[in-house]
PDB file of C-alpha atoms and ligand atoms in Angstrom:
ATOM      1  CA  MET A 214     124.294  96.776 108.128  1.00  0.00           C
ATOM      2  CA  ASN A 215     126.287  94.367 105.920  1.00  0.00           C
ATOM      3  CA  LYS A 216     129.996  93.748 107.259  1.00  0.00           C
ATOM      4  CA  THR A 217     131.246  90.827 105.451  1.00  0.00           C
ATOM      5  CA  LYS A 218     133.667  92.613 103.215  1.00  0.00           C
ATOM      6  CA  THR A 219     136.557  94.363 104.216  1.00  0.00           C
ATOM      7  CA  THR A 220     138.679  96.671 102.296  1.00  0.00           C
ATOM      8  CA  THR A 221     141.369  94.363 100.633  1.00  0.00           C
ATOM      9  CA  GLU A 222     144.547  95.971 100.095  1.00  0.00           C
ATOM     10  CA  THR A 223     144.292  95.874  96.416  1.00  0.00           C
ATOM     11  CA  ASP A 224     141.236  98.241  96.637  1.00  0.00           C
ATOM     12  CA  LEU A 225     143.312 100.612  98.786  1.00  0.00           C
ATOM     13  CA  ALA A 226     145.732 100.349  96.488  1.00  0.00           C
ATOM     14  CA  ARG A 227     143.302 101.345  93.785  1.00  0.00           C
ATOM     15  CA  ILE A 228     141.871 104.081  95.567  1.00  0.00           C
ATOM     16  CA  ASN A 229     145.422 105.383  96.763  1.00  0.00           C
ATOM     17  CA  ALA A 230     145.782 105.730  92.837  1.00  0.00           C
ATOM     18  CA  ILE A 231     142.788 107.617  92.427  1.00  0.00           C
ATOM     19  CA  VAL A 232     143.362 109.864  94.831  1.00  0.00           C
ATOM     20  CA  ALA A 233     146.729 110.553  93.673  1.00  0.00           C
ATOM     21  CA  GLU A 234     145.013 112.088  90.496  1.00  0.00           C
ATOM     22  CA  TYR A 235     142.876 114.499  91.882  1.00  0.00           C
ATOM     23  CA  SER A 236     145.707 115.867  94.570  1.00  0.00           C
ATOM     24  CA  GLN A 237     144.854 119.417  95.987  1.00  0.00           C
ATOM     25  CA  GLN A 238     141.898 119.539  93.666  1.00  0.00           C
ATOM     26  CA  LYS A 239     139.176 120.641  96.064  1.00  0.00           C
ATOM     27  CA  TRP A 240     136.434 121.072  92.935  1.00  0.00           C
ATOM     28  CA  ALA A 241     137.148 117.638  92.179  1.00  0.00           C
ATOM     29  CA  LEU A 242     135.605 115.970  94.920  1.00  0.00           C
ATOM     30  CA  ILE A 243     132.503 114.483  93.548  1.00  0.00           C
ATOM     31  CA  PRO A 244     134.483 112.984  90.454  1.00  0.00           C
ATOM     32  CA  LEU A 245     136.956 111.748  92.796  1.00  0.00           C
ATOM     33  CA  LEU A 246     134.179 109.861  94.877  1.00  0.00           C
ATOM     34  CA  GLN A 247     132.550 108.801  92.157  1.00  0.00           C
ATOM     35  CA  GLN A 248     135.532 107.062  90.193  1.00  0.00           C
ATOM     36  CA  ILE A 249     136.465 105.333  94.134  1.00  0.00           C
ATOM     37  CA  GLN A 250     132.661 103.933  93.698  1.00  0.00           C
ATOM     38  CA  ASN A 251     132.897 103.074  90.068  1.00  0.00           C
ATOM     39  CA  GLU A 252     135.957 101.004  90.857  1.00  0.00           C
ATOM     40  CA  VAL A 253     135.650  99.870  94.356  1.00  0.00           C
ATOM     41  CA  GLY A 254     131.635  99.858  94.775  1.00  0.00           C
ATOM     42  CA  TYR A 255     131.398 101.945  97.464  1.00  0.00           C
ATOM     43  CA  ILE A 256     133.967 104.374  99.279  1.00  0.00           C
ATOM     44  CA  PRO A 257     135.373 102.983 102.636  1.00  0.00           C
ATOM     45  CA  PRO A 258     135.101 104.819 105.658  1.00  0.00           C
ATOM     46  CA  GLU A 259     139.011 104.181 105.742  1.00  0.00           C
ATOM     47  CA  SER A 260     139.781 106.118 102.565  1.00  0.00           C
ATOM     48  CA  ILE A 261     138.380 109.154 103.779  1.00  0.00           C
ATOM     49  CA  GLN A 262     141.205 110.406 105.904  1.00  0.00           C
ATOM     50  CA  ALA A 263     143.345 110.271 102.263  1.00  0.00           C
ATOM     51  CA  ILE A 264     140.543 111.750 100.143  1.00  0.00           C
ATOM     52  CA  ALA A 265     140.322 114.908 102.434  1.00  0.00           C
ATOM     53  CA  ARG A 266     144.278 115.116 102.391  1.00  0.00           C
ATOM     54  CA  ALA A 267     144.628 114.983  98.971  1.00  0.00           C
ATOM     55  CA  THR A 268     141.472 117.449  98.044  1.00  0.00           C
ATOM     56  CA  GLY A 269     142.752 119.823 101.250  1.00  0.00           C
ATOM     57  CA  LEU A 270     139.446 119.233 103.316  1.00  0.00           C
ATOM     58  CA  PHE A 271     138.497 118.078 106.462  1.00  0.00           C
ATOM     59  CA  PRO A 272     137.489 114.632 106.924  1.00  0.00           C
ATOM     60  CA  SER A 273     134.139 115.731 108.217  1.00  0.00           C
ATOM     61  CA  GLN A 274     133.410 117.798 104.917  1.00  0.00           C
ATOM     62  CA  VAL A 275     134.144 114.759 102.998  1.00  0.00           C
ATOM     63  CA  GLN A 276     131.970 112.645 105.196  1.00  0.00           C
ATOM     64  CA  GLY A 277     129.014 115.343 104.786  1.00  0.00           C
ATOM     65  CA  VAL A 278     129.370 115.300 101.004  1.00  0.00           C
ATOM     66  CA  ILE A 279     128.896 111.370 100.818  1.00  0.00           C
ATOM     67  CA  SER A 280     125.964 111.400 103.277  1.00  0.00           C
ATOM     68  CA  PHE A 281     124.337 114.219 101.263  1.00  0.00           C
ATOM     69  CA  TYR A 282     124.587 112.459  98.253  1.00  0.00           C
ATOM     70  CA  THR A 283     122.314 109.298  98.383  1.00  0.00           C
ATOM     71  CA  GLN A 284     124.084 107.881  95.463  1.00  0.00           C
ATOM     72  CA  LEU A 285     127.385 107.764  97.419  1.00  0.00           C
ATOM     73  CA  TYR A 286     127.701 104.605  99.702  1.00  0.00           C
ATOM     74  CA  THR A 287     129.874 103.743 102.019  1.00  0.00           C
ATOM     75  CA  GLU A 288     129.596 100.126 102.541  1.00  0.00           C
ATOM     76  CA  PRO A 289     129.188  97.118  99.984  1.00  0.00           C
ATOM     77  CA  ARG A 290     126.553  97.080  97.603  1.00  0.00           C
ATOM     78  CA  GLY A 291     125.100  94.013  95.732  1.00  0.00           C
ATOM     79  CA  ARG A 292     125.935  93.007  92.556  1.00  0.00           C
ATOM     80  CA  SER A 293     122.212  93.322  91.604  1.00  0.00           C
ATOM     81  CA  VAL A 294     120.162  96.219  93.569  1.00  0.00           C
ATOM     82  CA  VAL A 295     116.753  95.385  93.780  1.00  0.00           C
ATOM     83  CA  ARG A 296     114.453  98.381  93.958  1.00  0.00           C
ATOM     84  CA  VAL A 297     110.897  98.065  95.161  1.00  0.00           C
ATOM     85  CA  CYS A 298     108.315 100.542  93.912  1.00  0.00           C
ATOM     86  CA  ARG A 299     106.832 102.643  97.069  1.00  0.00           C
ATOM     87  CA  GLY A 300     104.588 104.996  95.381  1.00  0.00           C
ATOM     88  CA  THR A 301     101.234 105.550  95.094  1.00  0.00           C
ATOM     89  CA  ALA A 302     100.137 103.587  92.229  1.00  0.00           C
ATOM     90  CA  CYS A 303     102.055 100.626  93.274  1.00  0.00           C
ATOM     91  CA  HIS A 304     101.037 100.749  96.707  1.00  0.00           C
ATOM     92  CA  VAL A 305      97.267 100.460  95.702  1.00  0.00           C
ATOM     93  CA  ARG A 306      97.851  97.319  94.030  1.00  0.00           C
ATOM     94  CA  GLY A 307      99.570  95.319  96.560  1.00  0.00           C
ATOM     95  CA  GLY A 308     102.925  96.872  96.480  1.00  0.00           C
ATOM     96  CA  LYS A 309     103.751  96.572 100.627  1.00  0.00           C
ATOM     97  CA  THR A 310     102.930  92.800  99.906  1.00  0.00           C
ATOM     98  CA  ILE A 311     105.504  92.585  97.170  1.00  0.00           C
ATOM     99  CA  LEU A 312     108.007  94.397  99.228  1.00  0.00           C
ATOM    100  CA  LYS A 313     107.341  92.127 101.804  1.00  0.00           C
ATOM    101  CA  LEU A 314     107.987  89.120  99.791  1.00  0.00           C
ATOM    102  CA  VAL A 315     110.727  90.333  98.393  1.00  0.00           C
ATOM    103  CA  LYS A 316     112.579  90.642 101.876  1.00  0.00           C
ATOM    104  CA  GLN A 317     111.281  86.940 102.694  1.00  0.00           C
ATOM    105  CA  HIS A 318     113.221  85.841  99.540  1.00  0.00           C
ATOM    106  CA  LEU A 319     116.074  87.444  99.925  1.00  0.00           C
ATOM    107  CA  GLU A 320     116.161  87.524 103.734  1.00  0.00           C
ATOM    108  CA  LEU A 321     117.200  91.521 103.946  1.00  0.00           C
ATOM    109  CA  GLU A 322     115.510  94.625 105.310  1.00  0.00           C
ATOM    110  CA  GLU A 323     115.998  97.791 103.242  1.00  0.00           C
ATOM    111  CA  GLY A 324     119.444  99.370 102.512  1.00  0.00           C
ATOM    112  CA  GLU A 325     120.672  95.603 103.248  1.00  0.00           C
ATOM    113  CA  THR A 326     123.018  93.417 100.939  1.00  0.00           C
ATOM    114  CA  THR A 327     123.079  89.619 100.865  1.00  0.00           C
ATOM    115  CA  PRO A 328     126.189  88.248 102.369  1.00  0.00           C
ATOM    116  CA  ASP A 329     127.548  86.806  99.471  1.00  0.00           C
ATOM    117  CA  LEU A 330     127.177  90.739  97.997  1.00  0.00           C
ATOM    118  CA  GLU A 331     124.671  89.471  94.884  1.00  0.00           C
ATOM    119  CA  TYR A 332     121.618  91.450  96.060  1.00  0.00           C
ATOM    120  CA  SER A 333     120.976  95.009  97.613  1.00  0.00           C
ATOM    121  CA  LEU A 334     117.069  95.730  98.424  1.00  0.00           C
ATOM    122  CA  GLU A 335     115.829  99.515  98.400  1.00  0.00           C
ATOM    123  CA  THR A 336     112.460 101.005  98.158  1.00  0.00           C
ATOM    124  CA  VAL A 337     111.877 104.216  95.705  1.00  0.00           C
ATOM    125  CA  ALA A 338     109.087 106.719  95.510  1.00  0.00           C
ATOM    126  CA  CYS A 339     108.131 105.776  91.972  1.00  0.00           C
ATOM    127  CA  ILE A 340     110.014 104.852  88.959  1.00  0.00           C
ATOM    128  CA  GLY A 341     107.491 106.319  86.315  1.00  0.00           C
ATOM    129  CA  VAL A 342     105.873 103.506  85.073  1.00  0.00           C
ATOM    130  CA  CYS A 343     102.511 103.613  87.216  1.00  0.00           C
ATOM    131  CA  ALA A 344     100.536 101.720  84.754  1.00  0.00           C
ATOM    132  CA  LEU A 345     102.556  98.556  85.241  1.00  0.00           C
ATOM    133  CA  ALA A 346     102.164  98.712  89.017  1.00  0.00           C
ATOM    134  CA  PRO A 347     103.044  97.390  91.034  1.00  0.00           C
ATOM    135  CA  ASN A 348     106.364  97.441  90.001  1.00  0.00           C
ATOM    136  CA  LEU A 349     109.998  96.502  90.874  1.00  0.00           C
ATOM    137  CA  VAL A 350     113.386  96.782  89.401  1.00  0.00           C
ATOM    138  CA  VAL A 351     116.424  94.580  89.587  1.00  0.00           C
ATOM    139  CA  GLY A 352     119.291  96.178  88.378  1.00  0.00           C
ATOM    140  CA  ASP A 353     118.155  98.086  85.075  1.00  0.00           C
ATOM    141  CA  HIS A 354     115.504  95.960  84.249  1.00  0.00           C
ATOM    142  CA  VAL A 355     111.568  96.852  85.232  1.00  0.00           C
ATOM    143  CA  TYR A 356     109.663  94.121  86.062  1.00  0.00           C
ATOM    144  CA  GLY A 357     105.573  95.362  86.271  1.00  0.00           C
ATOM    145  CA  HIS A 358     102.439  93.658  87.340  1.00  0.00           C
ATOM    146  CA  MET A 359     104.211  91.859  89.945  1.00  0.00           C
ATOM    147  CA  ASN A 360     102.926  89.433  91.818  1.00  0.00           C
ATOM    148  CA  PRO A 361     103.424  86.520  94.525  1.00  0.00           C
ATOM    149  CA  LYS A 362     104.462  84.230  91.881  1.00  0.00           C
ATOM    150  CA  LYS A 363     106.254  86.485  89.834  1.00  0.00           C
ATOM    151  CA  VAL A 364     108.302  87.202  92.711  1.00  0.00           C
ATOM    152  CA  GLU A 365     108.842  83.842  93.523  1.00  0.00           C
ATOM    153  CA  GLN A 366     109.950  83.176  89.897  1.00  0.00           C
ATOM    154  CA  LEU A 367     112.128  86.126  90.001  1.00  0.00           C
ATOM    155  CA  PHE A 368     114.138  84.590  93.197  1.00  0.00           C
ATOM    156  CA  LYS A 369     113.706  81.362  92.722  1.00  0.00           C
ATOM    157  CA  ASN A 370     117.333  80.445  91.763  1.00  0.00           C
ATOM    158  CA  ARG A 371     118.337  82.072  94.915  1.00  0.00           C
ATOM    159  CA  LYS A 372     115.915  79.776  97.050  1.00  0.00           C
ATOM    160  CA  ASP A 373     117.304  76.717  95.391  1.00  0.00           C
ATOM    161  CA  GLY A 374     120.783  78.007  96.549  1.00  0.00           C
ATOM    162  CA  GLY A 375     121.688  79.093  92.591  1.00  0.00           C
TER     163      GLY A 375
HETATM  164  S1  LIG B  94     104.193 104.606  91.764  1.00  0.00           S
HETATM  165 FE1  LIG B  94     105.375 102.847  91.251  1.00  0.00          FE
HETATM  166  S2  LIG B  94     106.195 103.322  89.226  1.00  0.00           S
HETATM  167 FE2  LIG B  94     105.240 104.827  89.749  1.00  0.00          FE
END
């Protein structure tokens, strides 16, 4: 997994300020975690003790909640998240090849983030636009009818070092 970014003093100070707002409010664990993630981009593992103390929970309970919600992350993620569809419609129209090519272009496996924190790679079951299969999403933008040339075009700048 990506270990290129360590939590900075500034990140921890921002986290402590957020944690202080939610002190002794067990019910507020989820909003607190979401706010930290919005602010810093993820929930650094070293902040879990402070979150547990503030909310009156055990660190294992906080960790359990983070693990349960797939939209909460304990590692840094890329500024753009690339999601390649693995649903049936995309699969039968070449989704597997698209995923393989994206992995090659970004030099990433699923769940990983580029060292420059530009991209993270994920797969999804279906993004709901099967008629455009095979699909991938970069950030909020859906790219339909993907083929090897389009994948290359999409990540061309990356290959050129841009
Ligand atoms: S299967 Fe890919 S969008 Fe539905």
